[in-house]
Amino acid sequence: LLTGKPQEEPKKKTGPFPFSINNIQIVAGKVEFSDGPRGTVHRAEEIQIGIPFVSTMPDRTDTFVKPSFAARINGTSYTLEGQSKPFQSGRETDLDIVIGDLNLPYYLPYLPLKLNGRLLSAKLDAKMRLAFRQEKEGTPSLTLTGNVTLKEVAFDDLQGKPLLRLPSLSVDLASVRPLAGEVHLARLALEAPEISVRRNEKGEINLLTLLPKAQPPSPPATPPAKVSAPEEKGEKTVVEIDELLVEKGKVLFTDAVPHDPFQLLLSDIRLAGSGLSTAAGREGKASLSFSLPKKGSFSLEGPVTIAPLATKLALTLKDLDLSAFQPYLGEAVQLRITGGKLSTDGTLLVDSAGGPLKTRYTGKLLVTRFASVDTAQANDLLNWETLHVKGIDMGTEPLFVHIREIALSRFYSRVLIREDGTLNLQNLAVAKKEASAPSAAAGVAEQEKSAPSSKEKQAGRDIRMDAITLQGGEIDFTDRFIDPDFSGKFVELGGRVSGLSSLETSEAAVELRGKLDGYAPLEITGAINPLRKDLFVNLKASFKDMDLSPVTPYSGKYIGYTIRKGKLSFDLRYLINRKKLESQNNFFIDQFTLGDRVESPQATKLPVSLAISLLKDRNDQIKLDIPVSGSLDDPEFSVWRIVVQVLVNLLTKAATAPFALLGSLFGGGEELSFVEFATGSAVPAERELKKIQPLAKALKERPALKLDIAGYVDIEKDREALKGNFFQRKLKVQKLNEESRKGKEAVALDAVVITPDEYEKFLKMAYDAEKFPKPRDTAGQPKSLPVPEMEKLILTYTEVKDDDLRLLAAQRALNVRDALLQSGEVTPERIFMIEPSSLSPPKKEPLQESRVDFRLK
């Protein structure tokens, strides 16, 4: 100080305050804590705490401090033993934790939320080591190893129904480093877990309602300031499991939503995995298997990558009982599955790398001994022995379905028309109850949900079925709408559909065959494509020799006659392209014979027998060719309605214009129904005789037809014409008498010809022969009159009676009959002469009344 030099300050010591404490112990301690708000009391007994030493002395900081703690807390034993270097520059601490039979339900009051269930029991055992390290300049690390076991877990819902039973859950911690985001489990094992999953009538699933519903926060009085989202830091936790094992598990699923509650028990559940990791690209292995009711089973096995999700699993499902799922089917259709086992074997691929989740399944499927009944009538509906689907290759993103072969064998289907006229297949769907009208917002949301995305709209369907094979089929048809009932069976149904595809240019070949009632063959061949945007059909259906007598119930109801015998065959050709239909319907009926008359209010009043006779040829066969065309876009268009209308038109035409119908078959038309005559003549003109030949030919080809012939006259015109004829006959008689007196050979009166230079001579002779009063001279002798006067007087006193007209009409009919018989095409027993009720015929413009009319019967 005296020299003026500044005095140095003493150096400050760094590091902890130096101390050393040894042999710290607490023996047989006890602590009791009463928690009034939670309603619990906690007791810690047999407390043992020991710290051999703790010191900051430099020579002791590198020596482990080994504290220990033991106690029984609420009946559970706890042991903590460890070692630490708390004052070394690099922190190093190890702690062994042992917990035995921790009663978890006792601590439920401390959960921050209330569970919608009751934890009846659960015990926790733990034997772990905690290791903490931190170098002076490094990042701290915390590592957990050891084993944790959860046992005797019993959890029920609030109604006391069991939700979970878990005898044991054991976790072996290989290395859990929470600060580094690493969880490495050497083994995770569950022994005999039992889970009950229930859905109530409201559609609520019990496991999803264990936690209380989150209440939406009330809006703040003033909107909060916009805060930018914090950047995410660090990496996601990586979880690795060397071995995963679940054994002897059970899952009971119960669903109260369907009218008939559904229940399914999965037993003997075994889930195993190895090398599982959430690290990117790490592949492990996994397998899952369980037993299904009635000896069914399911298994999955193969490699699994969790991040990104990718699997290639061998999938096997054996003997899944389809009838167990009837409660769900009953909600939609009036059909009850009474039998059927489904099995499948294949490979399931899942891949989420590079975009949306893609799935793909390849394999085969088998459904055996399927049986179902129509719940409305309790009749068998659809059964089969085997449905085998081979070569399945289907997937999503994009959606595609490829199937190599579908084989259906020994199948049966029942088609029933009920008493009310409805079809059993038509009313299978159950009518849904009308729901209350949704809100506008809900409606928009539903439309947005159901509307396909633009990607879906652009993506085309890729569906392909290389071959569909049918074998040993049977269709049982019953019609109870008519009285008596009609029944028929198609048997031995089989065939093949090849190359079915959704491609616009593809056409699938169709070849199907069967028999009606075991003898009448049915054949369908051609090409179809029902999967493309516009339906394409090019089919030919051929059906031969169906016996018509069994369909008497239909004929009695609709045409008023039974069917004594007959066989039906048909050839149908249908072409549907771009929604345009062109079809040809050729029907062939052999030996069709009606039986007894049947009184039916629905029967047609048209002359069915006549129509059949018109349509039958000389071989007792009916051939009909009915073309139909139209657009499928027309809601009024129906092929069979048109066919039926054509048949009705045939009957109508048979009733109203039978000769037009006959003419359409053999040439000619309605003109075949009459022959016209010149007035006063009984001989048809040459042009009228030409009608006889096609009519005779038609009658020859329709041997069942009979012909009525009725002759008529024009009363006024024919009467005048007959007077002229009688006048000429009187002149010809005089010439014939003169030639007879001269010894000439007699000829027929109609063959006598009077020449013009002979006319006056024979007129005078005929006049003299007449008995009517004649003009006389003053001497009382007949006057000599000029020709016109003589003609006038003869005609005046020539009388034509109705009998003369009737005779003319009859002669006309006889001459036409003779012309028909002379053709050699018609036999006499099929022609009948009719005495008409009047001399003049019905008025038909522009026909003459001097004619012969024909009637078919």
mmCIF file of N, CA and C in Angstrom, residues 10 64 117 178 197 203 228 235 274 287 295 303 306 340 421 439 442 455 518 541 623 679 764 766 787 808 829 837:
data_model
loop_
_atom_site.group_PDB
_atom_site.id
_atom_site.type_symbol
_atom_site.label_atom_id
_atom_site.label_comp_id
_atom_site.label_asym_id
_atom_site.label_seq_id
_atom_site.Cartn_x
_atom_site.Cartn_y
_atom_site.Cartn_z
ATOM 1 N N PRO A 10 -8.276 -11.533 -3.876
ATOM 2 C CA PRO A 10 -8.127 -13.006 -3.768
ATOM 3 C C PRO A 10 -8.966 -13.714 -4.833
ATOM 4 N N PHE A 64 -18.960 -43.572 -7.068
ATOM 5 C CA PHE A 64 -20.420 -43.666 -7.155
ATOM 6 C C PHE A 64 -21.067 -43.495 -5.795
ATOM 7 N N GLY A 117 -66.410 -46.211 -17.738
ATOM 8 C CA GLY A 117 -66.262 -47.621 -17.447
ATOM 9 C C GLY A 117 -65.665 -47.793 -16.059
ATOM 10 N N PRO A 178 -36.106 -41.841 -24.401
ATOM 11 C CA PRO A 178 -37.120 -40.839 -24.735
ATOM 12 C C PRO A 178 -36.531 -39.527 -25.231
ATOM 13 N N VAL A 197 -66.478 -56.128 -27.933
ATOM 14 C CA VAL A 197 -66.810 -54.930 -28.707
ATOM 15 C C VAL A 197 -68.311 -54.952 -28.959
ATOM 16 N N GLY A 203 -75.917 -47.069 -32.668
ATOM 17 C CA GLY A 203 -74.732 -47.144 -33.510
ATOM 18 C C GLY A 203 -73.451 -46.760 -32.791
ATOM 19 N N SER A 228 -48.384 -17.278 -35.500
ATOM 20 C CA SER A 228 -47.855 -18.210 -36.494
ATOM 21 C C SER A 228 -47.533 -19.530 -35.831
ATOM 22 N N GLU A 235 -37.011 -35.070 -34.553
ATOM 23 C CA GLU A 235 -37.492 -36.164 -35.370
ATOM 24 C C GLU A 235 -38.547 -36.955 -34.606
ATOM 25 N N SER A 274 -41.944 -59.919 -35.665
ATOM 26 C CA SER A 274 -40.512 -59.859 -35.366
ATOM 27 C C SER A 274 -39.873 -58.801 -36.237
ATOM 28 N N SER A 287 -47.601 -62.044 -38.366
ATOM 29 C CA SER A 287 -48.602 -63.064 -38.673
ATOM 30 C C SER A 287 -49.778 -62.881 -37.722
ATOM 31 N N LYS A 295 -65.778 -74.101 -36.921
ATOM 32 C CA LYS A 295 -64.514 -74.627 -37.446
ATOM 33 C C LYS A 295 -63.917 -73.787 -38.570
ATOM 34 N N PRO A 303 -44.019 -60.323 -44.721
ATOM 35 C CA PRO A 303 -43.198 -59.162 -44.360
ATOM 36 C C PRO A 303 -44.053 -57.903 -44.243
ATOM 37 N N ILE A 306 -43.539 -50.650 -41.842
ATOM 38 C CA ILE A 306 -44.503 -49.720 -41.249
ATOM 39 C C ILE A 306 -44.394 -48.334 -41.870
ATOM 40 N N GLY A 340 -73.723 -72.103 -46.158
ATOM 41 C CA GLY A 340 -72.696 -71.587 -47.057
ATOM 42 C C GLY A 340 -71.394 -71.341 -46.331
ATOM 43 N N GLY A 421 -99.206 -61.194 -58.701
ATOM 44 C CA GLY A 421 -98.546 -60.882 -59.958
ATOM 45 C C GLY A 421 -97.122 -60.391 -59.816
ATOM 46 N N SER A 439 -80.612 -31.193 -42.996
ATOM 47 C CA SER A 439 -80.417 -29.759 -43.155
ATOM 48 C C SER A 439 -79.734 -29.471 -44.472
ATOM 49 N N ALA A 442 -76.062 -30.194 -44.250
ATOM 50 C CA ALA A 442 -75.798 -31.638 -44.259
ATOM 51 C C ALA A 442 -75.995 -32.195 -45.651
ATOM 52 N N LYS A 455 -60.584 -37.105 -60.389
ATOM 53 C CA LYS A 455 -59.725 -38.230 -60.757
ATOM 54 C C LYS A 455 -60.547 -39.477 -61.007
ATOM 55 N N GLY A 518 -86.418 -81.327 -68.759
ATOM 56 C CA GLY A 518 -85.567 -82.465 -69.070
ATOM 57 C C GLY A 518 -85.515 -82.875 -70.514
ATOM 58 N N ALA A 541 -80.897 -66.810 -79.400
ATOM 59 C CA ALA A 541 -81.491 -67.766 -78.470
ATOM 60 C C ALA A 541 -82.337 -68.740 -79.265
ATOM 61 N N LYS A 623 -95.677 -70.660 -88.415
ATOM 62 C CA LYS A 623 -94.388 -69.981 -88.466
ATOM 63 C C LYS A 623 -94.631 -68.476 -88.445
ATOM 64 N N THR A 679 -123.522 -57.733 -114.644
ATOM 65 C CA THR A 679 -124.944 -57.808 -114.300
ATOM 66 C C THR A 679 -125.659 -58.784 -115.216
ATOM 67 N N LYS A 764 -139.699 -61.369 -135.077
ATOM 68 C CA LYS A 764 -141.108 -61.458 -135.469
ATOM 69 C C LYS A 764 -141.708 -62.784 -135.020
ATOM 70 N N ALA A 766 -140.682 -64.603 -132.449
ATOM 71 C CA ALA A 766 -140.808 -64.586 -130.982
ATOM 72 C C ALA A 766 -142.000 -63.738 -130.574
ATOM 73 N N VAL A 787 -139.597 -53.087 -135.654
ATOM 74 C CA VAL A 787 -138.727 -53.797 -134.685
ATOM 75 C C VAL A 787 -138.749 -53.142 -133.313
ATOM 76 N N LEU A 808 -130.084 -66.888 -110.014
ATOM 77 C CA LEU A 808 -128.864 -66.282 -110.544
ATOM 78 C C LEU A 808 -127.773 -66.254 -109.475
ATOM 79 N N GLU A 829 -115.284 -81.259 -99.493
ATOM 80 C CA GLU A 829 -115.786 -81.205 -98.120
ATOM 81 C C GLU A 829 -115.369 -79.937 -97.381
ATOM 82 N N SER A 837 -129.302 -64.605 -96.316
ATOM 83 C CA SER A 837 -130.593 -64.159 -95.765
ATOM 84 C C SER A 837 -131.250 -63.119 -96.645
#
